[in-house]
Tab-separated table of C-alpha atoms in Angstrom:
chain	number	residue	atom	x	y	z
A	19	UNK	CA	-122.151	-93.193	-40.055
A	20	UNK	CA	-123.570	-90.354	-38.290
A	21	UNK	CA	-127.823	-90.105	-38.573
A	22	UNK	CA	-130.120	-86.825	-38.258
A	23	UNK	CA	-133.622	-86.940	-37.480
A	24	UNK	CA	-135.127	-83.551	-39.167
A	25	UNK	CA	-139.224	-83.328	-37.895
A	26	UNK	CA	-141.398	-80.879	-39.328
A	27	UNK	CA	-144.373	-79.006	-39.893
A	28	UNK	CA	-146.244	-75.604	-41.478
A	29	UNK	CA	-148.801	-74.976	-43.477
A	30	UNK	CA	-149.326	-77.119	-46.413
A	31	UNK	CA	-148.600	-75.358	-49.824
A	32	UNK	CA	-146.516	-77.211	-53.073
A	33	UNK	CA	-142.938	-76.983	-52.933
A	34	UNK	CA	-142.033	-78.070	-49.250
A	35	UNK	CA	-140.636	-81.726	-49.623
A	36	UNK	CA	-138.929	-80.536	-52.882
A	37	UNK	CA	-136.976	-77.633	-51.012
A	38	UNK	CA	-136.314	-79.449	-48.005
A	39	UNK	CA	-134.663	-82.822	-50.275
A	40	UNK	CA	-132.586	-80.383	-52.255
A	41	UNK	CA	-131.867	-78.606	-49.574
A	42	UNK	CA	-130.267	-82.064	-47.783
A	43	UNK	CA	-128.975	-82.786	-51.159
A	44	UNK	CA	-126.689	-79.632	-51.941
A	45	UNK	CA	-125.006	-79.900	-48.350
A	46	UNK	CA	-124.256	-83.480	-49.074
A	47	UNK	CA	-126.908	-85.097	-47.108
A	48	UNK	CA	-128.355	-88.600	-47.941
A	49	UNK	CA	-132.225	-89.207	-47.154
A	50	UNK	CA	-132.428	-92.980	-45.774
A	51	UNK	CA	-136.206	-92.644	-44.513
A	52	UNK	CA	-139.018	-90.310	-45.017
A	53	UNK	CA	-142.925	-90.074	-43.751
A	54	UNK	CA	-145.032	-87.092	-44.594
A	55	UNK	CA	-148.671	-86.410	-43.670
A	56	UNK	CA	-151.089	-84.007	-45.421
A	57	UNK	CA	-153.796	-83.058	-42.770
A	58	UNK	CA	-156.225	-82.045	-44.916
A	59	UNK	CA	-158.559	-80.600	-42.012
A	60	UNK	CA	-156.023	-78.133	-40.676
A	61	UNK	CA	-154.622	-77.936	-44.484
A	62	UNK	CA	-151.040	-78.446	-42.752
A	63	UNK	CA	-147.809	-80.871	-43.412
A	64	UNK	CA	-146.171	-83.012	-41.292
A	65	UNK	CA	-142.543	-84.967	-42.284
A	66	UNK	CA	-140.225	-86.769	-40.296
A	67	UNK	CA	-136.783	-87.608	-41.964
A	68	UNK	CA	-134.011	-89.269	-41.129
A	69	UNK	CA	-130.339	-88.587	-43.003
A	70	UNK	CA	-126.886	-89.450	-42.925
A	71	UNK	CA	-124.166	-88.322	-44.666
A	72	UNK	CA	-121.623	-90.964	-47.196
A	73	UNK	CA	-118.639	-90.368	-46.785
A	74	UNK	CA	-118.394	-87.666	-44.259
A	75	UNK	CA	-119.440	-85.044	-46.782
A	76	UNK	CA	-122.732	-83.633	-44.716
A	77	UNK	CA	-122.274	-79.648	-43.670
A	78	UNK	CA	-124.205	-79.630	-40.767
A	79	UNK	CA	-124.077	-76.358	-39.690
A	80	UNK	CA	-124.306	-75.022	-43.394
A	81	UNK	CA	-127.510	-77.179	-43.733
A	82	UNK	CA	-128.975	-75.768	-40.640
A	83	UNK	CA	-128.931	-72.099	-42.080
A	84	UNK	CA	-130.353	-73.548	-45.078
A	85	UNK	CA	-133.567	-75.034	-43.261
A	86	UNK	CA	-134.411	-72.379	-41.177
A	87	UNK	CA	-134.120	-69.823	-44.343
A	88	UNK	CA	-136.614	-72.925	-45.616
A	89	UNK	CA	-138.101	-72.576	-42.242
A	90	UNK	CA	-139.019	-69.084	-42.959
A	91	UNK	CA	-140.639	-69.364	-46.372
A	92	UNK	CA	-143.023	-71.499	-45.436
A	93	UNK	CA	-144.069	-70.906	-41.754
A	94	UNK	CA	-142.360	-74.049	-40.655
A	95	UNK	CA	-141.555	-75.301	-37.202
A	96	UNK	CA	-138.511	-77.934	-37.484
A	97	UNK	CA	-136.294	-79.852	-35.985
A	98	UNK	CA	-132.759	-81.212	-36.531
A	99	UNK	CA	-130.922	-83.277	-33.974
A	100	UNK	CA	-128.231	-86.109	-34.120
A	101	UNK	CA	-129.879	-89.425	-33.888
A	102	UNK	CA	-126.879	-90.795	-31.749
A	103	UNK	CA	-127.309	-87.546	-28.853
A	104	UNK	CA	-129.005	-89.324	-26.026
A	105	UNK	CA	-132.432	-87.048	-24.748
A	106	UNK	CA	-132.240	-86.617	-21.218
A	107	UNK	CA	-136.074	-87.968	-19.301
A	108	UNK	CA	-137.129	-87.143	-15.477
A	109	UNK	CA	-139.369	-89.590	-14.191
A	110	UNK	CA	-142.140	-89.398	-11.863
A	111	UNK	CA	-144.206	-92.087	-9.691
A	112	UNK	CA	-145.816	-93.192	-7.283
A	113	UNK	CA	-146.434	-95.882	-5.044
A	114	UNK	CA	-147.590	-98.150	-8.329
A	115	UNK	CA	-143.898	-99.626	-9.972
A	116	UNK	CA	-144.901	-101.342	-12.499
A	117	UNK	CA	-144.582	-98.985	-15.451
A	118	UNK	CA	-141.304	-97.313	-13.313
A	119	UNK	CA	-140.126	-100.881	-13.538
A	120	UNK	CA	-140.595	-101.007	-17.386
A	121	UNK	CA	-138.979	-98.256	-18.450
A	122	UNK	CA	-136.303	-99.090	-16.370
A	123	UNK	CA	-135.777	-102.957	-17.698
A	124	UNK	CA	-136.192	-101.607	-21.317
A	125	UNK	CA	-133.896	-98.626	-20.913
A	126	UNK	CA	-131.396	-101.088	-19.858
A	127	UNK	CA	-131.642	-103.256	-22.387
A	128	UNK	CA	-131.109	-100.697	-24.990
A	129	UNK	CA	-134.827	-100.568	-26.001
A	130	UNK	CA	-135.234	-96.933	-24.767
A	131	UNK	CA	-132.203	-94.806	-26.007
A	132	UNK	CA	-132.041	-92.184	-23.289
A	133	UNK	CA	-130.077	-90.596	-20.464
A	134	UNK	CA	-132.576	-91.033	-16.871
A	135	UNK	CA	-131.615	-87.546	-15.355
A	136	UNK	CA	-133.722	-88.687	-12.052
A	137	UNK	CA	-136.818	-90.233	-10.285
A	138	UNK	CA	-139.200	-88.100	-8.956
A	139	UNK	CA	-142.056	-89.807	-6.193
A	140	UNK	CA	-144.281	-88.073	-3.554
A	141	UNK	CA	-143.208	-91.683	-1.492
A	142	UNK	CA	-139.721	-92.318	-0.274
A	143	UNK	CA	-137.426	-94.560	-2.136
A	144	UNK	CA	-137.994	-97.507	0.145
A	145	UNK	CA	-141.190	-97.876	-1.845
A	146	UNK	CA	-139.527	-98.655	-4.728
A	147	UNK	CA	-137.955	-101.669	-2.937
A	148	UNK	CA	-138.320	-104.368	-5.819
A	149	UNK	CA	-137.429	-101.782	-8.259
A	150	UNK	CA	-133.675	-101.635	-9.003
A	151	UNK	CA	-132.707	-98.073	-9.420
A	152	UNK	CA	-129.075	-98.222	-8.845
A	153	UNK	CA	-127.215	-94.706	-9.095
A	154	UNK	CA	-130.237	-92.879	-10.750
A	155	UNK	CA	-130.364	-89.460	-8.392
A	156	UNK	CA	-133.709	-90.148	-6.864
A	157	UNK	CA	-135.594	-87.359	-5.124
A	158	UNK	CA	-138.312	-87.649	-2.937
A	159	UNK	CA	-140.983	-84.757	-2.568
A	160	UNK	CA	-144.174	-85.526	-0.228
A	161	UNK	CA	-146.752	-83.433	-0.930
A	162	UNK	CA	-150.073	-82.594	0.188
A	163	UNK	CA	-153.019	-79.829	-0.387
A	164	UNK	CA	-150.873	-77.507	1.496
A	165	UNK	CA	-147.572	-77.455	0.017
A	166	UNK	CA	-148.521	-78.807	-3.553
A	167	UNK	CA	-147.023	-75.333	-4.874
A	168	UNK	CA	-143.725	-75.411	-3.115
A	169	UNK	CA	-143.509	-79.158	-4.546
A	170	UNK	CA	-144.361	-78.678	-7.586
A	171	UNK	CA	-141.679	-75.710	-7.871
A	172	UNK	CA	-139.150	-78.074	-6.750
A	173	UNK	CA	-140.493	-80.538	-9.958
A	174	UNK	CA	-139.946	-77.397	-12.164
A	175	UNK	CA	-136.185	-76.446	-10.558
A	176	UNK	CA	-135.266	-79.805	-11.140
A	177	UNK	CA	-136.579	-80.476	-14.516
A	178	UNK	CA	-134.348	-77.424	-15.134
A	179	UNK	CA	-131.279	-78.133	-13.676
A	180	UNK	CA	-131.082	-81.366	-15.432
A	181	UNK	CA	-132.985	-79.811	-18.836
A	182	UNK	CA	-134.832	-82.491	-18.701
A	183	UNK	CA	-136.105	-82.862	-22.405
A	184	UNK	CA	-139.078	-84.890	-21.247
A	185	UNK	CA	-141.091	-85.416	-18.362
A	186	UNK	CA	-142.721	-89.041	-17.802
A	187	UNK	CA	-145.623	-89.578	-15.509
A	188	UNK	CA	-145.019	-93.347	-14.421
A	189	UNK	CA	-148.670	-93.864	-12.903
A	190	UNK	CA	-147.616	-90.435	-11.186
A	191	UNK	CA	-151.192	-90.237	-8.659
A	192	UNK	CA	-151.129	-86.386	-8.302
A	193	UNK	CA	-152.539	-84.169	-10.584
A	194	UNK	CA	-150.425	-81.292	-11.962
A	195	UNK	CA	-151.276	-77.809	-11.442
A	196	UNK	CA	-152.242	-75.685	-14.504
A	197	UNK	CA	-149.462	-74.106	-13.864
A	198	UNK	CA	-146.858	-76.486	-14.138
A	199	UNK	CA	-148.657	-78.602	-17.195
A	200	UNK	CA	-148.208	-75.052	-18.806
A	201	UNK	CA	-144.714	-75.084	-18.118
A	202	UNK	CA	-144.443	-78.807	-19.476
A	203	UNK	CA	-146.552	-78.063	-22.186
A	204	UNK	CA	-145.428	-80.497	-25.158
A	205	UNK	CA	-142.508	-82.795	-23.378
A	206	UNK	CA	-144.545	-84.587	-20.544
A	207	UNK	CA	-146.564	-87.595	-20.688
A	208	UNK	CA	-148.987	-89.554	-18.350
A	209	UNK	CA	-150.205	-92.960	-19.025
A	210	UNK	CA	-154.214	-93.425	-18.147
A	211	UNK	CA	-155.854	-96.213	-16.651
A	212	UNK	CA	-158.625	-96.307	-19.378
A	213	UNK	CA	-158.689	-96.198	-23.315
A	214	UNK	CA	-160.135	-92.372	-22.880
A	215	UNK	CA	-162.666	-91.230	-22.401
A	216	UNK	CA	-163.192	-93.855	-19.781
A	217	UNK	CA	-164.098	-94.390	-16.210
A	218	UNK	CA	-162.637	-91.214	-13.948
A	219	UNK	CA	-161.725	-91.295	-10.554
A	220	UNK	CA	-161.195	-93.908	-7.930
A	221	UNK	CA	-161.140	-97.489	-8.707
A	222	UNK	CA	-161.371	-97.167	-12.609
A	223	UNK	CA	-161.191	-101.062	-12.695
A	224	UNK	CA	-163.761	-101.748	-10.576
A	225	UNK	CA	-165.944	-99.038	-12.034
A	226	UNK	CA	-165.246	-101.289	-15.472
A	227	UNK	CA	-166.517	-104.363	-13.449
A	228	UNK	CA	-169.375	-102.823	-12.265
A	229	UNK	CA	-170.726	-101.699	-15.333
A	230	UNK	CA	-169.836	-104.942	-17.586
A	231	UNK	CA	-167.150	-103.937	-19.600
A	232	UNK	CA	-165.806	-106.079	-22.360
A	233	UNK	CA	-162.341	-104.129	-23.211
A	234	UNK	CA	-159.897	-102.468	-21.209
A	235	UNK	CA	-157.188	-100.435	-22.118
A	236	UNK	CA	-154.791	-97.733	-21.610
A	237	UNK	CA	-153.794	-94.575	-22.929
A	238	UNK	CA	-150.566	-92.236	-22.942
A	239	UNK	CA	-151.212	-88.360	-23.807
A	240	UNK	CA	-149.334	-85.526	-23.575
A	241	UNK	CA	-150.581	-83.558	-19.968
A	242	UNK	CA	-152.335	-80.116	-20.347
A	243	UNK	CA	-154.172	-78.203	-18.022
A	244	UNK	CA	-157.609	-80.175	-18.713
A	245	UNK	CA	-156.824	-83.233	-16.847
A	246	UNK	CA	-156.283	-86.431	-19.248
A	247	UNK	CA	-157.883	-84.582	-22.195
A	248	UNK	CA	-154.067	-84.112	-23.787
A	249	UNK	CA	-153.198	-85.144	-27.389
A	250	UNK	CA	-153.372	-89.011	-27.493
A	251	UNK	CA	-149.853	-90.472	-28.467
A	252	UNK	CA	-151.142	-94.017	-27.966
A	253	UNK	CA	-153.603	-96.591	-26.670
A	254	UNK	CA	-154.173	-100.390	-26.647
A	255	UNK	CA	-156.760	-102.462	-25.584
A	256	UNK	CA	-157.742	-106.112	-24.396
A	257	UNK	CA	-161.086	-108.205	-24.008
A	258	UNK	CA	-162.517	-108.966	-21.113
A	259	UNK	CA	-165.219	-111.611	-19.757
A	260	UNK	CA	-167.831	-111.587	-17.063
A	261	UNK	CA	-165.696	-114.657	-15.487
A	262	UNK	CA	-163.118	-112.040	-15.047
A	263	UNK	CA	-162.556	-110.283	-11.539
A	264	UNK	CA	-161.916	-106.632	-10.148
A	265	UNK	CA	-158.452	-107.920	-9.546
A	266	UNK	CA	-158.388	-109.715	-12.925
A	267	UNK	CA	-158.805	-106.566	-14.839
A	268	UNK	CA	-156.190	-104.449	-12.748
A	269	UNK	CA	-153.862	-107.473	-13.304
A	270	UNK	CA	-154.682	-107.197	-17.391
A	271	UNK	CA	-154.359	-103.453	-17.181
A	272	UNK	CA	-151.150	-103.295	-15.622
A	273	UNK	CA	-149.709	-105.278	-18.544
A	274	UNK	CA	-151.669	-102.585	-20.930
A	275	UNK	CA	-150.049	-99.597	-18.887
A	276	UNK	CA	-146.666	-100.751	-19.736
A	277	UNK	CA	-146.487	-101.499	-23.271
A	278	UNK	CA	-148.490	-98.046	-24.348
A	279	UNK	CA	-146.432	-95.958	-22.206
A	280	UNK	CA	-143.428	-97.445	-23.498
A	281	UNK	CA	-144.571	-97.216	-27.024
A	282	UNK	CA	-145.440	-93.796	-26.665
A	283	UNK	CA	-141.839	-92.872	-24.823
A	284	UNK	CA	-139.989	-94.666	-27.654
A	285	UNK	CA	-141.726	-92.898	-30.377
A	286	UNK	CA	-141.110	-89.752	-28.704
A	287	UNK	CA	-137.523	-90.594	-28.006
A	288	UNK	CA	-137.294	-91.122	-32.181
A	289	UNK	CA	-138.573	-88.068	-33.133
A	290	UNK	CA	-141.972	-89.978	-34.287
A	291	UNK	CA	-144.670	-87.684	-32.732
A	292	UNK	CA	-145.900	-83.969	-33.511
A	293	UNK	CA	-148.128	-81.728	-32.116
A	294	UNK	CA	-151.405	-81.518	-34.471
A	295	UNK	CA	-153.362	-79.078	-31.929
A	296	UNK	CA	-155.277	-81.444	-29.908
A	297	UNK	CA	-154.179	-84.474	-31.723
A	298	UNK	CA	-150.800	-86.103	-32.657
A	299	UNK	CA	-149.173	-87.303	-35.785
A	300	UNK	CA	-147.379	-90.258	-34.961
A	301	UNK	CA	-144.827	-91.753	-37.152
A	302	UNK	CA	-144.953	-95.271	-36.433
A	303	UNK	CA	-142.160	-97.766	-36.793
């Protein structure tokens, strides 16, 4: 039985989930989950719902036209995409693997539903030596303060040719240009060293030891031109002692890296996060 994974959101007003439901209803749709959120800040609703259809009896196309005349009643900004049609994810890193290496284990193992359209590094492949990447096109684009634009154009050509639908930042150490965040705006993710704000520049952990810290942590956001002040999607956290070492906490935050950024690529991947301005609505699992 085929699933649909309808997202949504517009400005909040009475009337939305009932049009929407009949809506599903009258093109013989069946509603097997539904979230909603009222923001009442912004004074706007967010739903995600998933739907199949008994018996074979869903008119997809038909119910298409009849959410986006929906769509246009209420200001609304949706979504509707078959649950089973793989998205397609680029991948970029460098010389750390260990989140690379994640995604890669769980995508195998069925964890992360996707198609890999390619691994993007500023370091050749033989740096990814304990990594098994198999067949996955790999493309390797050095960069430096002088030909950061011609680089980054070749990110952009090939995040079109394989329309990518997301771009992951795998512990990715360059910063992107406003340019090409702007470009990425919405589908691209980093994963950050710190549960933000945090400790900026070189040697986070060891800024962390300096200073005394208790917790680390880790945080995934969407990338936007201010650097690592993106919508959060996700964060996690540990405690820390004073017995613990510099090397101790990079060793703990490695482990924290992988499960957020994970997290945050699997929610993604369902259809579980929206754009709320500067924050997210994540509907967790």
């Amino acid at each position: 039985m085929a699933e649909y994974i309808l997202t949504l959101f517009c400005p909040n007003r009475p009337g939305i989930v009932a049009a929407v439901a009949n809506a599903i209803f009258e093109h013989g749709g069946n509603i097997r989950e539904s979230q909603q959120f009222d923001d009442k800040e912004s004074d706007s609703f967010f739903a995600r719902i998933v739907l199949d259809h008994p018996e074979d009896r869903l008119d997809v196309t038909a119910l298409r036209h009849a959410l986006d005349r929906i769509a246009g009643w209420f200001g609304m900004t949706l979504s509707l995409r078959d649950a089973a049609l793989r998205q397609k994810v680029m991948i970029l890193a460098s010389r750390s693997d260990h989140c690379l290496a994640d995604i890669l284990y769980r995508w195998r193992m069925g964890e992360l539903p996707m198609e890999i359209v390619g691994i993007i590094s500023n370091h050749p492949r033989e740096t990814f030596r304990n990594v098994v990447l198999d067949d996955i096109p790999f493309h390797h684009l050095p960069v430096s303060k002088a030909t950061k634009a011609e680089q980054e154009a070749r990110i952009w050509t090939l995040v079109q040719e394989t329309h990518a639908d997301f771009v992951i930042l795998a512990r990715y150490m360059q910063v992107l240009s406003d340019d090409l965040a702007g470009k990425l705006a919405g589908r691209c993710v980093n994963i950050h060293h710190s549960f933000l704000p945090g400790f900026k520049g070189a040697k986070p952990y060891h800024q962390a030891y300096q200073r005394g810290v208790k917790i680390i942590g880790a945080t995934a956001h969407f990338v936007t031109a201010d650097l690592d002040e993106g919508p959060i999607i996700e964060q996690d956290v540990e405690r820390i002692s004073h017995a613990d070492t510099p090397d101790d906490l990079v060793r703990v935050g490695r482990d924290i890296e992988r499960r957020v950024l994970s997290r945050a690529l699997r929610w993604l991947l369902q259809g579980r996060v929206l754009l709320a301005g500067s924050r997210t609505v994540v509907f967790r699992d």
